[in-house]
């Protein structure tokens, strides 16, 4: 078995290198002059994909079907405007094999940021050697040995501890975000309906989402929850205090219904959010009303129920952050558990000199994973023994924790992978019809899209996952392990790859549209203001040609983490013997296949 | 602690009430001093030119700031030789002319912008 694996790994590596060399070597060939007639209409180029040979000079003759569009090739300076009734001509040299994405560069409607087309320069071997790399990474990650690393405690460091124990810390984090939130709501309600020039859509779906997925989640997990302004007004009212600690809260403090003490409400909310994702992210009014709705629900639930039930059970973003926070290299845990065992007050859970944990976690006892920790630092302030640690740790450490795995979290992990794939097709793909379907333009197409979307994320992917669990159990020869448990456990292995894919997707959406951020800073409402003189900013320096490389690296890193996690999880189910190694094979193959699907979509 | 609490409350109120108040009053008052006229252009389906009637005095030097709000539009006021060309979405073009004759003069969008593009027009009224 071992030798076979090694042989396969060497074969994959050799294949990858050969394909890599072939792909790079095919660059400089004297090519033909190619003419392509392209139609630009809301919101697609037709034909959506154009294939040429490396070395060709491609002249696009572009006509508009409706309003004014633009044509800009990502990663090059090539750009032109396509006025209705006039043919625009632009020549694009097709240099190296691979895929070039071109996009509309003149705002033409709500879906303008997703109006893209593809120029495939053959022979495009990116999906092939990308896939070979993925097989290779899968094998290496599956074979590598796990090691333990020290987890230094940041709270031991005096300035950090001083800061974390300030009562005003959380308010200081929330206040600036409350200001942004106010402008976002206002812009959506009274500003322009054009998403690309409204502070609301740009700041939420480009600036905030980009920072969240590319920086905050991978480095800090739920760090956003510590500074999120949405639940703040409700919490302040329920506590009867903004900064200080009041022993008697003003809210009713009822218990949250037992049947809803899980992530299924958040799962449902997230499902709705991603189903209507294309509408929500492009309409300022919808974005604002949704966020305002979150704040209102948070306000209501915080006044009626105890602690922060909105953040713990209801918030869709909280569900997403919860499962991905397990990957973060940062954890809040009890320092010395012996001290906690001696502790009489359990102030971290029950409250003491500070508020009790808002999400019902018990750092001194059961908390072994990041999932529900908001990093609000109340327990650090409450603990009379200074026994709460904020540790730096390896990425993905929580995935090895077998205790506490749950079906709701597993389904969130599956939903998020499926959504990353679906949104990559809808928003980054060149197919206009699926954009129109998802854009709620008519009932029947939207229903077909709904069927397709839900069928994929709730049907197809989970069914595949179940099949993988069954195959893995059969190969491992361990019929006594319940399939249900394997299905839940294996979903956790999807998390690193899911986050890697979300990062790749987010980068491809955010990077080409980043120049809208300074523009809406100067004119937040689309009223013709120019507060900072940046209303006409363009980012010509953005190195978009490097985008595929970064995307590939993110997918590979995610796959690496996923297969590592899969190894641990399979080991927990089947022990360390040959059975576990056989059991790993279907799961690792599944992960490689998903990563490959993303590679084909992004680079093929 | 009490002072900190009051300060926090003041900050919250300043943000939640102050920002909208500042924004709306800046839009309503702060821009009154300008002598140019902002014309927001939307498709006819979404309301057309805003304002669609512009009244000036004869002999006045008129400066129009033209903002295309939803898609790319154009602007032509041919009686005064004004043709702004294409105004890309979200951008502003400024045109300037002297209203040297009295009467009512139509202005149009000159870049196809919707099915009702031909209906996208407004009136300049020059009073003696």
XYZ file of C-alpha atoms in Angstrom:
732
model
C 0.000 0.000 0.000
C 2.714 2.439 1.070
C 4.842 1.722 -1.980
C 1.873 2.083 -4.253
C 1.076 5.467 -2.730
C 4.693 6.575 -3.033
C 4.770 5.429 -6.642
C 1.578 7.304 -7.410
C 2.919 10.434 -5.716
C 6.139 10.332 -7.735
C 4.132 9.751 -10.899
C 1.867 12.700 -10.155
C 4.856 14.928 -9.430
C 6.588 13.921 -12.669
C 3.378 14.442 -14.626
C 2.876 17.846 -13.022
C 6.428 18.952 -13.898
C 6.116 17.785 -17.497
C 2.776 19.539 -17.938
C 4.169 22.664 -16.251
C 7.140 22.747 -18.630
C 4.897 22.076 -21.622
C 2.567 24.876 -20.537
C 5.338 27.416 -20.055
C 7.306 26.353 -23.136
C 4.429 26.759 -25.552
C 4.499 30.537 -25.199
C 6.370 32.136 -28.067
C 4.963 30.954 -31.385
C 4.310 33.210 -34.329
C 0.534 33.298 -34.446
C -2.346 34.230 -36.666
C -4.428 37.360 -36.837
C -7.820 36.436 -35.412
C -10.939 38.523 -35.582
C -13.701 37.992 -33.049
C -17.126 39.607 -33.214
C -18.302 40.174 -29.661
C -21.646 41.437 -28.451
C -21.877 43.160 -25.097
C -25.275 43.165 -23.385
C -26.556 43.222 -19.869
C -24.861 41.203 -18.293
C -22.775 39.042 -20.567
C -20.459 39.032 -23.489
C -21.582 36.863 -26.335
C -19.970 34.472 -27.083
C -19.068 34.052 -23.392
C -15.829 32.191 -24.077
C -13.383 32.751 -26.904
C -10.639 30.215 -27.641
C -7.457 31.143 -29.521
C -3.959 29.752 -29.913
C -0.968 31.077 -28.017
C 0.828 33.711 -30.071
C -2.292 34.869 -31.917
C -3.234 38.516 -32.159
C -6.933 38.730 -31.378
C -8.887 41.718 -32.632
C -12.223 42.077 -30.910
C -14.948 43.896 -32.849
C -17.402 44.747 -30.122
C -20.950 46.026 -30.431
C -23.399 46.838 -27.669
C -26.822 45.253 -27.584
C -28.297 47.793 -25.172
C -26.498 50.503 -23.200
C -22.909 51.675 -23.016
C -20.468 49.011 -21.857
C -16.723 48.772 -21.487
C -14.178 46.114 -22.304
C -11.111 45.712 -20.112
C -8.751 42.752 -20.036
C -7.715 41.878 -16.471
C -4.016 42.174 -15.816
C -3.319 44.260 -18.929
C -3.861 47.933 -19.587
C -6.166 47.124 -22.520
C -9.471 48.934 -22.211
C -12.069 50.484 -24.456
C -15.571 51.906 -24.237
C -18.391 50.350 -26.249
C -20.993 52.986 -27.116
C -24.328 51.765 -28.488
C -24.531 51.875 -32.275
C -20.792 52.085 -32.735
C -18.293 49.285 -33.190
C -15.313 49.323 -30.868
C -12.133 47.596 -31.994
C -9.425 46.457 -29.673
C -6.501 44.108 -30.200
C -5.371 41.700 -27.517
C -2.139 39.768 -28.002
C -2.662 36.216 -26.745
C 0.719 35.555 -25.187
C 1.065 32.689 -22.749
C -1.396 29.801 -22.596
C -3.966 30.181 -19.871
C -7.173 32.048 -19.285
C -7.572 35.804 -19.522
C -10.688 37.332 -18.032
C -12.158 40.474 -19.522
C -14.853 42.473 -17.869
C -17.180 45.371 -18.463
C -15.496 48.581 -17.335
C -18.397 51.044 -17.592
C -21.144 50.666 -14.986
C -24.074 49.266 -16.950
C -26.500 48.166 -14.216
C -26.716 46.270 -10.924
C -24.838 43.187 -12.133
C -22.097 45.178 -13.855
C -19.320 43.951 -11.494
C -20.057 40.379 -12.560
C -20.223 40.970 -16.318
C -17.188 38.992 -17.408
C -16.012 36.998 -20.386
C -13.138 34.626 -20.947
C -10.360 34.452 -23.495
C -8.847 30.964 -23.353
C -5.375 30.808 -24.812
C -4.705 27.243 -25.932
C -3.061 24.949 -25.176
C -4.346 25.807 -21.687
C -2.884 23.192 -19.383
C -3.592 25.081 -16.151
C -6.395 22.731 -15.062
C -4.241 19.708 -15.867
C -1.098 20.658 -14.026
C -3.096 22.435 -11.348
C -4.915 19.151 -10.838
C -1.624 17.257 -10.829
C -0.338 19.598 -8.143
C -3.511 18.961 -6.178
C -3.120 15.196 -6.333
C 0.449 15.648 -5.198
C -0.455 17.950 -2.320
C -3.167 15.494 -1.337
C -0.666 12.654 -1.064
C 1.998 14.679 0.717
C -0.503 16.052 3.229
C -1.916 12.588 3.795
C 1.505 11.124 4.466
C 3.195 13.861 6.523
C 3.628 13.436 10.266
C 1.775 15.616 12.758
C 3.837 17.554 15.271
C 2.947 19.542 18.332
C 3.987 23.150 18.585
C 4.035 25.418 21.626
C 1.090 27.807 21.945
C 2.350 31.080 23.413
C -0.168 33.044 25.493
C -0.540 36.635 24.308
C -2.363 37.620 27.507
C 0.799 36.854 29.525
C 2.384 39.831 27.819
C 1.689 42.806 30.079
C 0.578 45.496 27.573
C -1.766 43.000 25.897
C -3.258 41.883 29.216
C -3.692 45.499 30.295
C -5.518 46.234 27.050
C -7.690 43.111 27.144
C -8.831 43.865 30.678
C -9.980 47.423 29.858
C -13.772 47.613 30.064
C -13.753 50.218 27.275
C -11.879 47.944 24.828
C -14.923 46.431 23.205
C -16.669 49.775 22.908
C -13.558 51.265 21.337
C -13.653 48.487 18.728
C -17.384 48.807 18.094
C -17.681 52.617 17.922
C -15.853 53.144 14.590
C -17.799 50.271 13.068
C -21.035 51.781 14.349
C -20.130 54.929 12.423
C -19.565 52.896 9.241
C -22.790 51.000 9.917
C -24.754 54.253 10.231
C -23.407 55.556 6.924
C -24.108 52.174 5.280
C -27.748 52.153 6.416
C -28.220 55.789 5.444
C -26.618 55.309 2.011
C -28.840 52.337 1.259
C -31.982 54.174 2.307
C -31.432 57.606 0.746
C -28.468 57.178 -1.618
C -28.308 56.160 -5.264
C -29.765 52.827 -6.369
C -26.616 52.140 -8.414
C -24.752 49.568 -6.346
C -21.305 50.354 -7.713
C -21.495 54.001 -6.618
C -23.191 53.496 -3.250
C -21.282 53.323 0.041
C -23.636 50.632 1.297
C -22.944 47.917 -1.271
C -19.284 48.788 -1.791
C -18.368 48.997 1.882
C -20.274 45.894 2.878
C -19.525 43.580 -0.037
C -16.104 44.801 -1.161
C -14.386 46.409 1.836
C -15.920 44.528 4.780
C -16.335 41.163 3.078
C -12.824 41.369 1.609
C -11.248 42.203 4.968
C -13.356 39.571 6.711
C -12.535 36.666 4.412
C -8.987 37.572 3.438
C -7.673 38.854 6.780
C -9.914 38.564 9.828
C -11.133 34.944 9.520
C -7.813 33.369 8.512
C -5.900 35.231 11.219
C -8.416 35.921 13.971
C -11.412 33.620 13.488
C -14.398 35.363 15.044
C -12.433 38.543 15.737
C -15.095 40.421 13.767
C -17.694 39.457 16.393
C -15.720 41.431 18.985
C -16.223 44.622 16.972
C -19.535 44.014 15.201
C -21.949 46.941 15.704
C -25.127 45.023 14.821
C -25.910 43.448 18.214
C -24.442 46.367 20.175
C -27.532 48.585 20.679
C -29.559 45.601 21.865
C -26.848 44.498 24.233
C -26.380 48.006 25.639
C -30.110 48.353 26.276
C -30.437 44.886 27.776
C -27.471 45.492 30.058
C -28.504 49.042 30.840
C -24.908 50.062 30.261
C -22.534 50.652 27.376
C -19.128 50.321 28.956
C -19.463 49.628 32.636
C -20.538 46.433 34.324
C -24.037 46.474 35.849
C -24.879 43.531 38.012
C -28.638 43.702 37.311
C -29.462 43.700 33.595
C -32.573 45.459 32.262
C -33.592 42.828 29.698
C -36.208 40.165 30.480
C -33.552 37.462 30.364
C -35.794 34.571 29.336
C -34.218 31.291 28.321
C -33.883 30.625 24.575
C -36.109 27.689 23.453
C -34.258 24.422 23.867
C -35.146 23.131 20.401
C -33.471 26.154 18.835
C -30.302 25.889 20.890
C -28.225 25.021 17.841
C -26.988 26.517 14.584
C -29.993 25.493 12.470
C -31.587 28.967 12.631
C -28.274 30.465 11.475
C -28.057 27.763 8.803
C -31.503 28.697 7.499
C -30.684 32.408 7.503
C -27.401 31.801 5.715
C -29.118 29.605 3.137
C -31.570 32.414 2.344
C -28.766 34.964 2.248
C -26.668 32.999 -0.245
C -29.703 32.008 -2.324
C -30.545 35.679 -2.825
C -26.854 36.558 -2.809
C -26.755 38.181 -6.233
C -29.682 40.478 -5.420
C -28.485 41.322 -1.915
C -24.919 42.181 -2.909
C -25.845 44.464 -5.813
C -28.797 46.458 -4.420
C -27.940 49.125 -1.821
C -31.477 49.246 -0.469
C -31.639 45.474 0.019
C -28.222 45.447 1.698
C -29.256 48.199 4.098
C -32.647 46.743 4.916
C -31.071 43.363 5.577
C -28.466 44.784 7.964
C -31.072 46.953 9.633
C -33.237 43.835 9.963
C -30.353 42.017 11.662
C -29.969 44.903 14.096
C -33.698 44.953 14.847
C -33.857 41.185 15.412
C -30.764 41.425 17.599
C -32.353 44.253 19.579
C -35.569 42.314 20.108
C -33.936 39.028 21.054
C -31.456 40.681 23.398
C -34.199 42.494 25.260
C -36.342 39.390 25.624
C -33.840 36.564 26.004
C -30.751 36.202 28.119
C -27.250 37.002 26.861
C -26.515 37.288 23.129
C -28.781 34.702 21.529
C -28.671 36.535 18.191
C -24.911 36.064 17.856
C -25.013 32.548 19.257
C -27.941 31.023 17.367
C -29.350 33.350 14.704
C -26.711 35.379 12.890
C -25.961 33.850 9.455
C -22.530 35.450 9.335
C -21.976 34.126 12.850
C -22.617 30.614 11.548
C -20.049 31.099 8.792
C -17.530 32.664 11.176
C -18.209 29.981 13.768
C -17.209 27.025 11.629
C -14.270 28.772 9.959
C -12.957 30.194 13.254
C -11.857 26.649 14.087
C -9.063 27.213 11.565
C -7.758 30.443 13.049
C -4.297 30.537 14.619
C -5.759 32.263 17.686
C -7.671 30.757 20.593
C -9.139 31.914 23.873
C -8.978 29.149 26.472
C -8.613 28.558 30.177
C -4.983 28.941 31.213
C -4.431 26.245 33.839
C -7.394 23.855 34.130
C -6.304 22.829 37.636
C -7.022 26.376 38.785
C -10.477 26.207 37.153
C -11.268 22.955 38.947
C -10.553 24.597 42.289
C -12.545 27.701 41.316
C -15.782 28.165 43.276
C -17.315 31.165 41.504
C -16.999 30.136 37.806
C -17.176 33.844 37.047
C -16.398 33.314 33.362
C -19.673 31.446 32.917
C -21.858 32.920 35.653
C -20.522 36.442 35.666
C -18.781 38.240 38.470
C -16.846 41.445 38.158
C -17.671 41.319 34.468
C -20.540 39.982 32.374
C -21.021 36.224 31.982
C -20.082 34.702 28.632
C -22.624 36.096 26.130
C -22.709 32.852 24.153
C -23.037 30.431 27.107
C -19.482 29.142 26.771
C -17.516 27.956 29.763
C -13.830 28.628 29.184
C -12.927 27.087 32.535
C -14.594 23.816 31.674
C -15.929 22.714 28.359
C -14.618 25.163 25.794
C -12.191 23.331 23.542
C -13.055 24.953 20.214
C -13.354 28.499 18.838
C -16.779 27.990 17.264
C -18.890 30.017 19.678
C -16.292 32.291 21.249
C -16.908 35.914 20.222
C -13.549 37.096 21.639
C -15.499 39.727 23.567
C -12.920 39.450 26.411
C -15.543 39.451 29.200
C -14.128 36.234 30.726
C -10.662 37.786 30.808
C -12.150 40.564 32.907
C -14.283 38.271 35.045
C -11.724 35.638 36.020
C -10.504 36.356 39.568
C -7.406 34.209 38.989
C -6.234 35.819 35.767
C -6.496 32.363 34.287
C -7.793 33.015 30.773
C -5.288 32.739 27.960
C -5.313 34.139 24.436
C -3.011 31.800 22.587
C -1.341 31.708 19.193
C -1.508 28.207 17.747
C -1.153 26.286 14.454
C -3.801 26.782 11.763
C -6.759 24.448 11.929
C -6.022 23.165 15.429
C -9.701 22.794 16.403
C -10.347 20.314 13.604
C -8.475 17.700 15.614
C -10.848 18.125 18.580
C -13.240 15.171 18.375
C -15.470 16.324 21.233
C -18.421 18.509 20.310
C -18.743 17.803 16.583
C -22.345 18.397 15.579
C -24.608 17.883 12.593
C -25.581 21.576 12.341
C -21.936 22.615 12.086
C -21.249 19.841 9.584
C -24.095 20.977 7.350
C -22.816 24.556 7.554
C -19.405 23.348 6.378
C -21.048 21.542 3.446
C -23.297 24.497 2.616
C -20.316 26.840 2.565
C -18.279 24.700 0.164
C -21.291 24.325 -2.129
C -21.976 28.049 -1.971
C -18.377 28.939 -2.793
C -18.665 26.747 -5.878
C -22.099 28.083 -6.857
C -21.133 31.727 -6.394
C -17.933 31.171 -8.371
C -20.092 29.950 -11.249
C -22.653 32.745 -10.912
C -20.429 35.722 -10.195
C -17.085 34.848 -11.770
C -18.301 32.669 -14.621
C -18.996 34.087 -18.091
C -22.518 32.664 -18.400
C -25.066 35.467 -18.500
C -28.185 33.315 -18.342
C -27.415 32.017 -14.863
C -26.842 35.608 -13.700
C -30.250 36.588 -15.050
C -31.821 33.586 -13.342
C -30.240 34.414 -9.997
C -31.130 38.087 -10.403
C -34.854 37.528 -9.652
C -35.850 38.915 -13.056
C -38.684 36.441 -13.540
C -40.362 33.794 -11.406
C -39.777 30.626 -13.408
C -36.048 31.122 -14.105
C -35.497 32.084 -10.490
C -37.285 28.925 -9.373
C -35.110 26.818 -11.691
C -32.059 28.537 -10.256
C -33.368 27.880 -6.740
C -33.836 24.211 -7.591
C -30.360 23.988 -9.072
C -28.756 25.811 -6.151
C -30.556 23.941 -3.388
C -30.134 20.662 -5.271
C -26.377 21.213 -5.314
C -25.781 22.505 -1.793
C -28.465 20.490 0.036
C -28.686 17.435 -2.220
C -25.740 16.670 -4.470
C -22.820 17.632 -2.298
C -24.144 16.073 0.933
C -25.071 12.908 -0.984
C -21.543 12.709 -2.395
C -20.194 13.297 1.072
C -22.342 10.497 2.464
C -21.155 8.212 -0.338
C -17.561 9.047 0.569
C -18.242 8.220 4.229
C -19.788 4.891 3.248
C -16.933 4.009 0.898
C -14.396 4.991 3.513
C -16.075 2.792 6.122
C -16.256 -0.131 3.728
C -12.598 0.192 2.721
C -11.558 0.513 6.355
C -13.588 -2.586 7.165
C -15.156 -1.020 10.250
C -18.890 -1.588 9.927
C -19.430 -0.878 13.598
C -18.739 2.859 13.113
C -22.076 4.650 12.562
C -22.336 6.255 9.124
C -24.040 9.285 10.644
C -21.030 9.995 12.797
C -18.647 9.643 9.840
C -20.787 11.993 7.742
C -20.636 14.659 10.452
C -16.944 14.173 11.224
C -15.844 14.162 7.595
C -17.571 17.478 6.910
C -15.055 19.165 9.218
C -12.289 18.119 6.829
C -13.922 20.348 4.194
C -13.393 23.512 6.233
C -9.804 24.463 5.240
C -10.493 23.845 1.550
C -13.773 25.749 1.857
C -12.029 28.749 3.364
C -9.257 28.580 0.756
C -11.894 28.557 -1.988
C -13.793 31.460 -0.388
C -10.526 33.408 -0.201
C -9.746 32.705 -3.867
C -13.284 33.678 -4.882
C -13.281 36.801 -2.727
C -9.920 37.917 -4.076
C -11.164 37.567 -7.658
C -14.263 39.639 -6.838
C -12.616 42.255 -4.636
C -9.322 42.953 -6.427
C -10.756 44.190 -9.767
C -13.403 46.272 -7.938
C -11.223 47.728 -5.186
C -11.029 51.190 -6.732
C -14.713 51.684 -5.914
C -13.758 51.998 -2.240
C -11.981 55.394 -2.501
C -14.663 56.509 -4.963
C -17.574 55.958 -2.583
C -15.550 57.426 0.278
C -15.658 60.724 -1.614
C -19.242 60.345 -2.795
C -20.966 57.895 -0.413
C -24.495 58.535 -1.643
C -23.944 59.042 -5.371
C -25.002 62.669 -5.083
C -22.021 64.108 -6.926
C -19.973 64.911 -3.807
C -16.207 64.872 -3.839
C -15.194 64.974 -0.176
C -11.612 63.772 -0.546
C -10.999 64.338 -4.254
C -11.063 60.583 -4.975
C -14.366 60.268 -6.828
C -12.673 59.315 -10.102
C -9.984 56.978 -8.743
C -8.783 54.041 -10.812
C -6.306 51.425 -9.657
C -4.246 50.763 -12.759
C -1.426 49.373 -10.598
C -3.455 46.406 -9.377
C -1.409 43.320 -10.372
C -4.350 41.279 -11.655
C -2.081 39.113 -13.819
C -0.898 37.490 -10.579
C -4.451 36.627 -9.571
C -4.539 33.026 -10.932
C -1.282 32.203 -9.155
C -2.573 33.501 -5.838
C -5.876 31.679 -6.334
C -4.019 28.435 -7.062
C -1.854 28.919 -3.975
C -4.945 29.505 -1.802
C -6.663 26.392 -3.141
C -3.531 24.307 -2.583
C -3.091 25.637 0.950
C -6.740 24.885 1.706
C -6.416 21.386 0.257
C -3.286 20.771 2.313
C -5.103 21.752 5.506
C -8.135 19.694 4.556
C -6.213 16.498 3.868
C -4.211 16.965 7.081
C -7.450 17.342 8.994
C -8.930 14.358 7.133
C -6.011 12.223 8.274
C -6.604 13.117 11.899
C -10.367 12.649 11.649
C -10.112 9.283 9.902
C -7.561 8.202 12.492
C -10.002 9.079 15.270
C -12.670 6.928 13.619
C -10.646 3.869 12.616
C -7.469 3.937 14.706
C -3.966 4.122 13.265
C -3.687 0.898 11.322
C -3.893 -0.003 7.659
C -7.694 0.257 7.840
C -7.444 3.972 8.577
C -5.071 4.472 5.671
C -7.516 2.781 3.332
C -10.363 4.755 4.873
C -8.542 8.007 4.194
C -8.330 7.321 0.464
C -11.958 8.180 -0.521
C -12.040 11.295 1.669
C -8.700 12.593 0.382
C -9.857 11.816 -3.160
C -13.077 13.737 -2.558
C -11.142 16.747 -1.278
C -8.762 16.646 -4.259
C -11.742 16.407 -6.599
C -13.411 19.465 -5.056
C -10.177 21.456 -5.249
C -9.797 20.334 -8.839
C -13.335 21.456 -9.649
C -12.445 24.936 -8.425
C -9.232 24.859 -10.469
C -11.129 23.880 -13.636
C -13.637 26.655 -12.993
C -11.015 29.317 -12.294
C -8.308 28.404 -14.782
C -9.906 26.168 -17.420
C -16.536 54.829 35.344
C -19.621 57.038 35.315
C -17.789 59.626 33.215
C -16.675 56.934 30.818
C -20.250 55.693 30.519
C -21.495 59.202 29.744
C -18.739 59.707 27.193
C -19.665 56.428 25.499
C -23.327 57.425 25.374
C -22.367 60.784 23.885
C -20.280 59.048 21.217
C -23.114 56.664 20.363
C -25.628 59.487 20.023
C -23.161 61.561 18.028
C -22.723 58.675 15.602
C -26.311 57.498 15.296
C -27.973 60.912 15.228
C -25.108 63.204 14.281
C -23.959 61.448 11.115
C -27.374 61.369 9.393
C -28.057 64.943 10.467
C -24.686 66.115 9.173
C -25.097 64.280 5.866
C -28.592 65.537 5.160
C -27.879 69.111 6.164
C -24.669 69.165 4.111
C -26.657 68.045 1.098
C -29.476 70.507 1.768
C -27.573 73.603 2.888
C -23.869 73.243 2.353
C -24.153 73.150 -1.417
C -26.555 76.078 -1.774
C -23.722 78.527 -2.207
C -22.596 77.080 -5.524
C -23.560 78.915 -8.668
C -23.607 75.822 -10.865
C -26.603 73.547 -11.362
C -26.376 69.814 -10.705
C -28.388 67.798 -13.209
C -28.783 64.116 -12.307
C -29.510 61.976 -15.358
C -31.426 58.719 -14.996
C -33.205 56.596 -17.594
C -36.707 57.748 -18.468
C -38.099 54.671 -16.679
C -36.449 55.828 -13.475
C -37.447 59.475 -13.700
C -35.285 61.056 -16.389
C -33.472 64.366 -15.899
C -33.609 65.811 -12.415
C -34.394 68.688 -12.622
C -36.041 68.349 -16.015
C -36.924 72.060 -16.123
C -34.043 74.443 -15.719
C -34.872 78.142 -15.484
C -32.177 80.794 -16.025
C -32.077 84.505 -16.882
C -31.043 85.904 -20.228
C -27.392 86.801 -20.343
C -26.570 84.509 -17.452
C -23.433 82.374 -17.633
C -24.801 78.871 -16.993
C -22.715 76.018 -15.621
C -24.317 72.600 -15.601
C -22.761 69.671 -13.706
C -24.100 66.563 -15.371
C -24.110 63.360 -13.305
C -25.053 60.085 -15.016
C -26.542 58.051 -12.213
C -27.606 54.618 -13.445
C -26.069 53.956 -16.870
C -24.015 55.973 -19.329
C -25.924 58.934 -20.748
C -25.199 61.889 -22.981
C -26.290 65.518 -22.976
C -27.112 67.781 -25.912
C -28.456 71.332 -25.792
C -27.911 72.118 -29.431
C -29.460 75.614 -29.458
C -26.506 76.723 -27.387
C -23.971 74.479 -29.088
C -23.638 72.213 -26.054
C -22.772 68.549 -26.606
C -21.223 66.848 -23.605
C -20.755 63.506 -25.371
C -20.916 60.314 -23.328
C -21.052 60.729 -19.553
C -20.044 57.425 -17.980
C -22.046 56.116 -15.040
C -21.102 57.753 -11.763
C -19.016 60.476 -13.393
C -19.708 64.181 -13.767
C -19.122 66.360 -16.809
C -19.408 70.125 -16.588
C -20.690 72.226 -19.492
C -20.785 76.006 -19.660
C -22.615 78.398 -21.948
C -24.156 81.872 -21.996
C -27.952 82.020 -22.196
C -27.991 84.726 -24.846
C -31.489 84.161 -26.261
C -34.856 83.799 -24.563
C -37.366 81.004 -24.985
C -37.771 77.310 -24.244
C -35.094 74.944 -25.487
C -35.098 71.148 -25.287
C -32.117 69.110 -24.148
C -31.682 65.416 -24.812
C -29.747 62.360 -23.869
C -27.491 61.508 -26.804
C -26.310 58.012 -25.837
C -28.766 55.126 -26.017
C -29.623 54.315 -22.412
C -32.877 52.332 -22.361
C -35.915 51.444 -24.439
C -37.245 54.920 -23.688
C -33.996 56.641 -24.593
C -35.750 58.845 -27.153
C -38.128 60.085 -24.462
C -35.322 61.196 -22.181
C -35.443 64.946 -22.543
C -35.814 68.146 -20.542
C -36.365 71.859 -21.051
C -34.177 74.888 -20.518
C -36.195 78.059 -20.012
C -34.401 81.333 -20.517
C -36.401 84.210 -19.091
C -35.866 87.771 -20.254
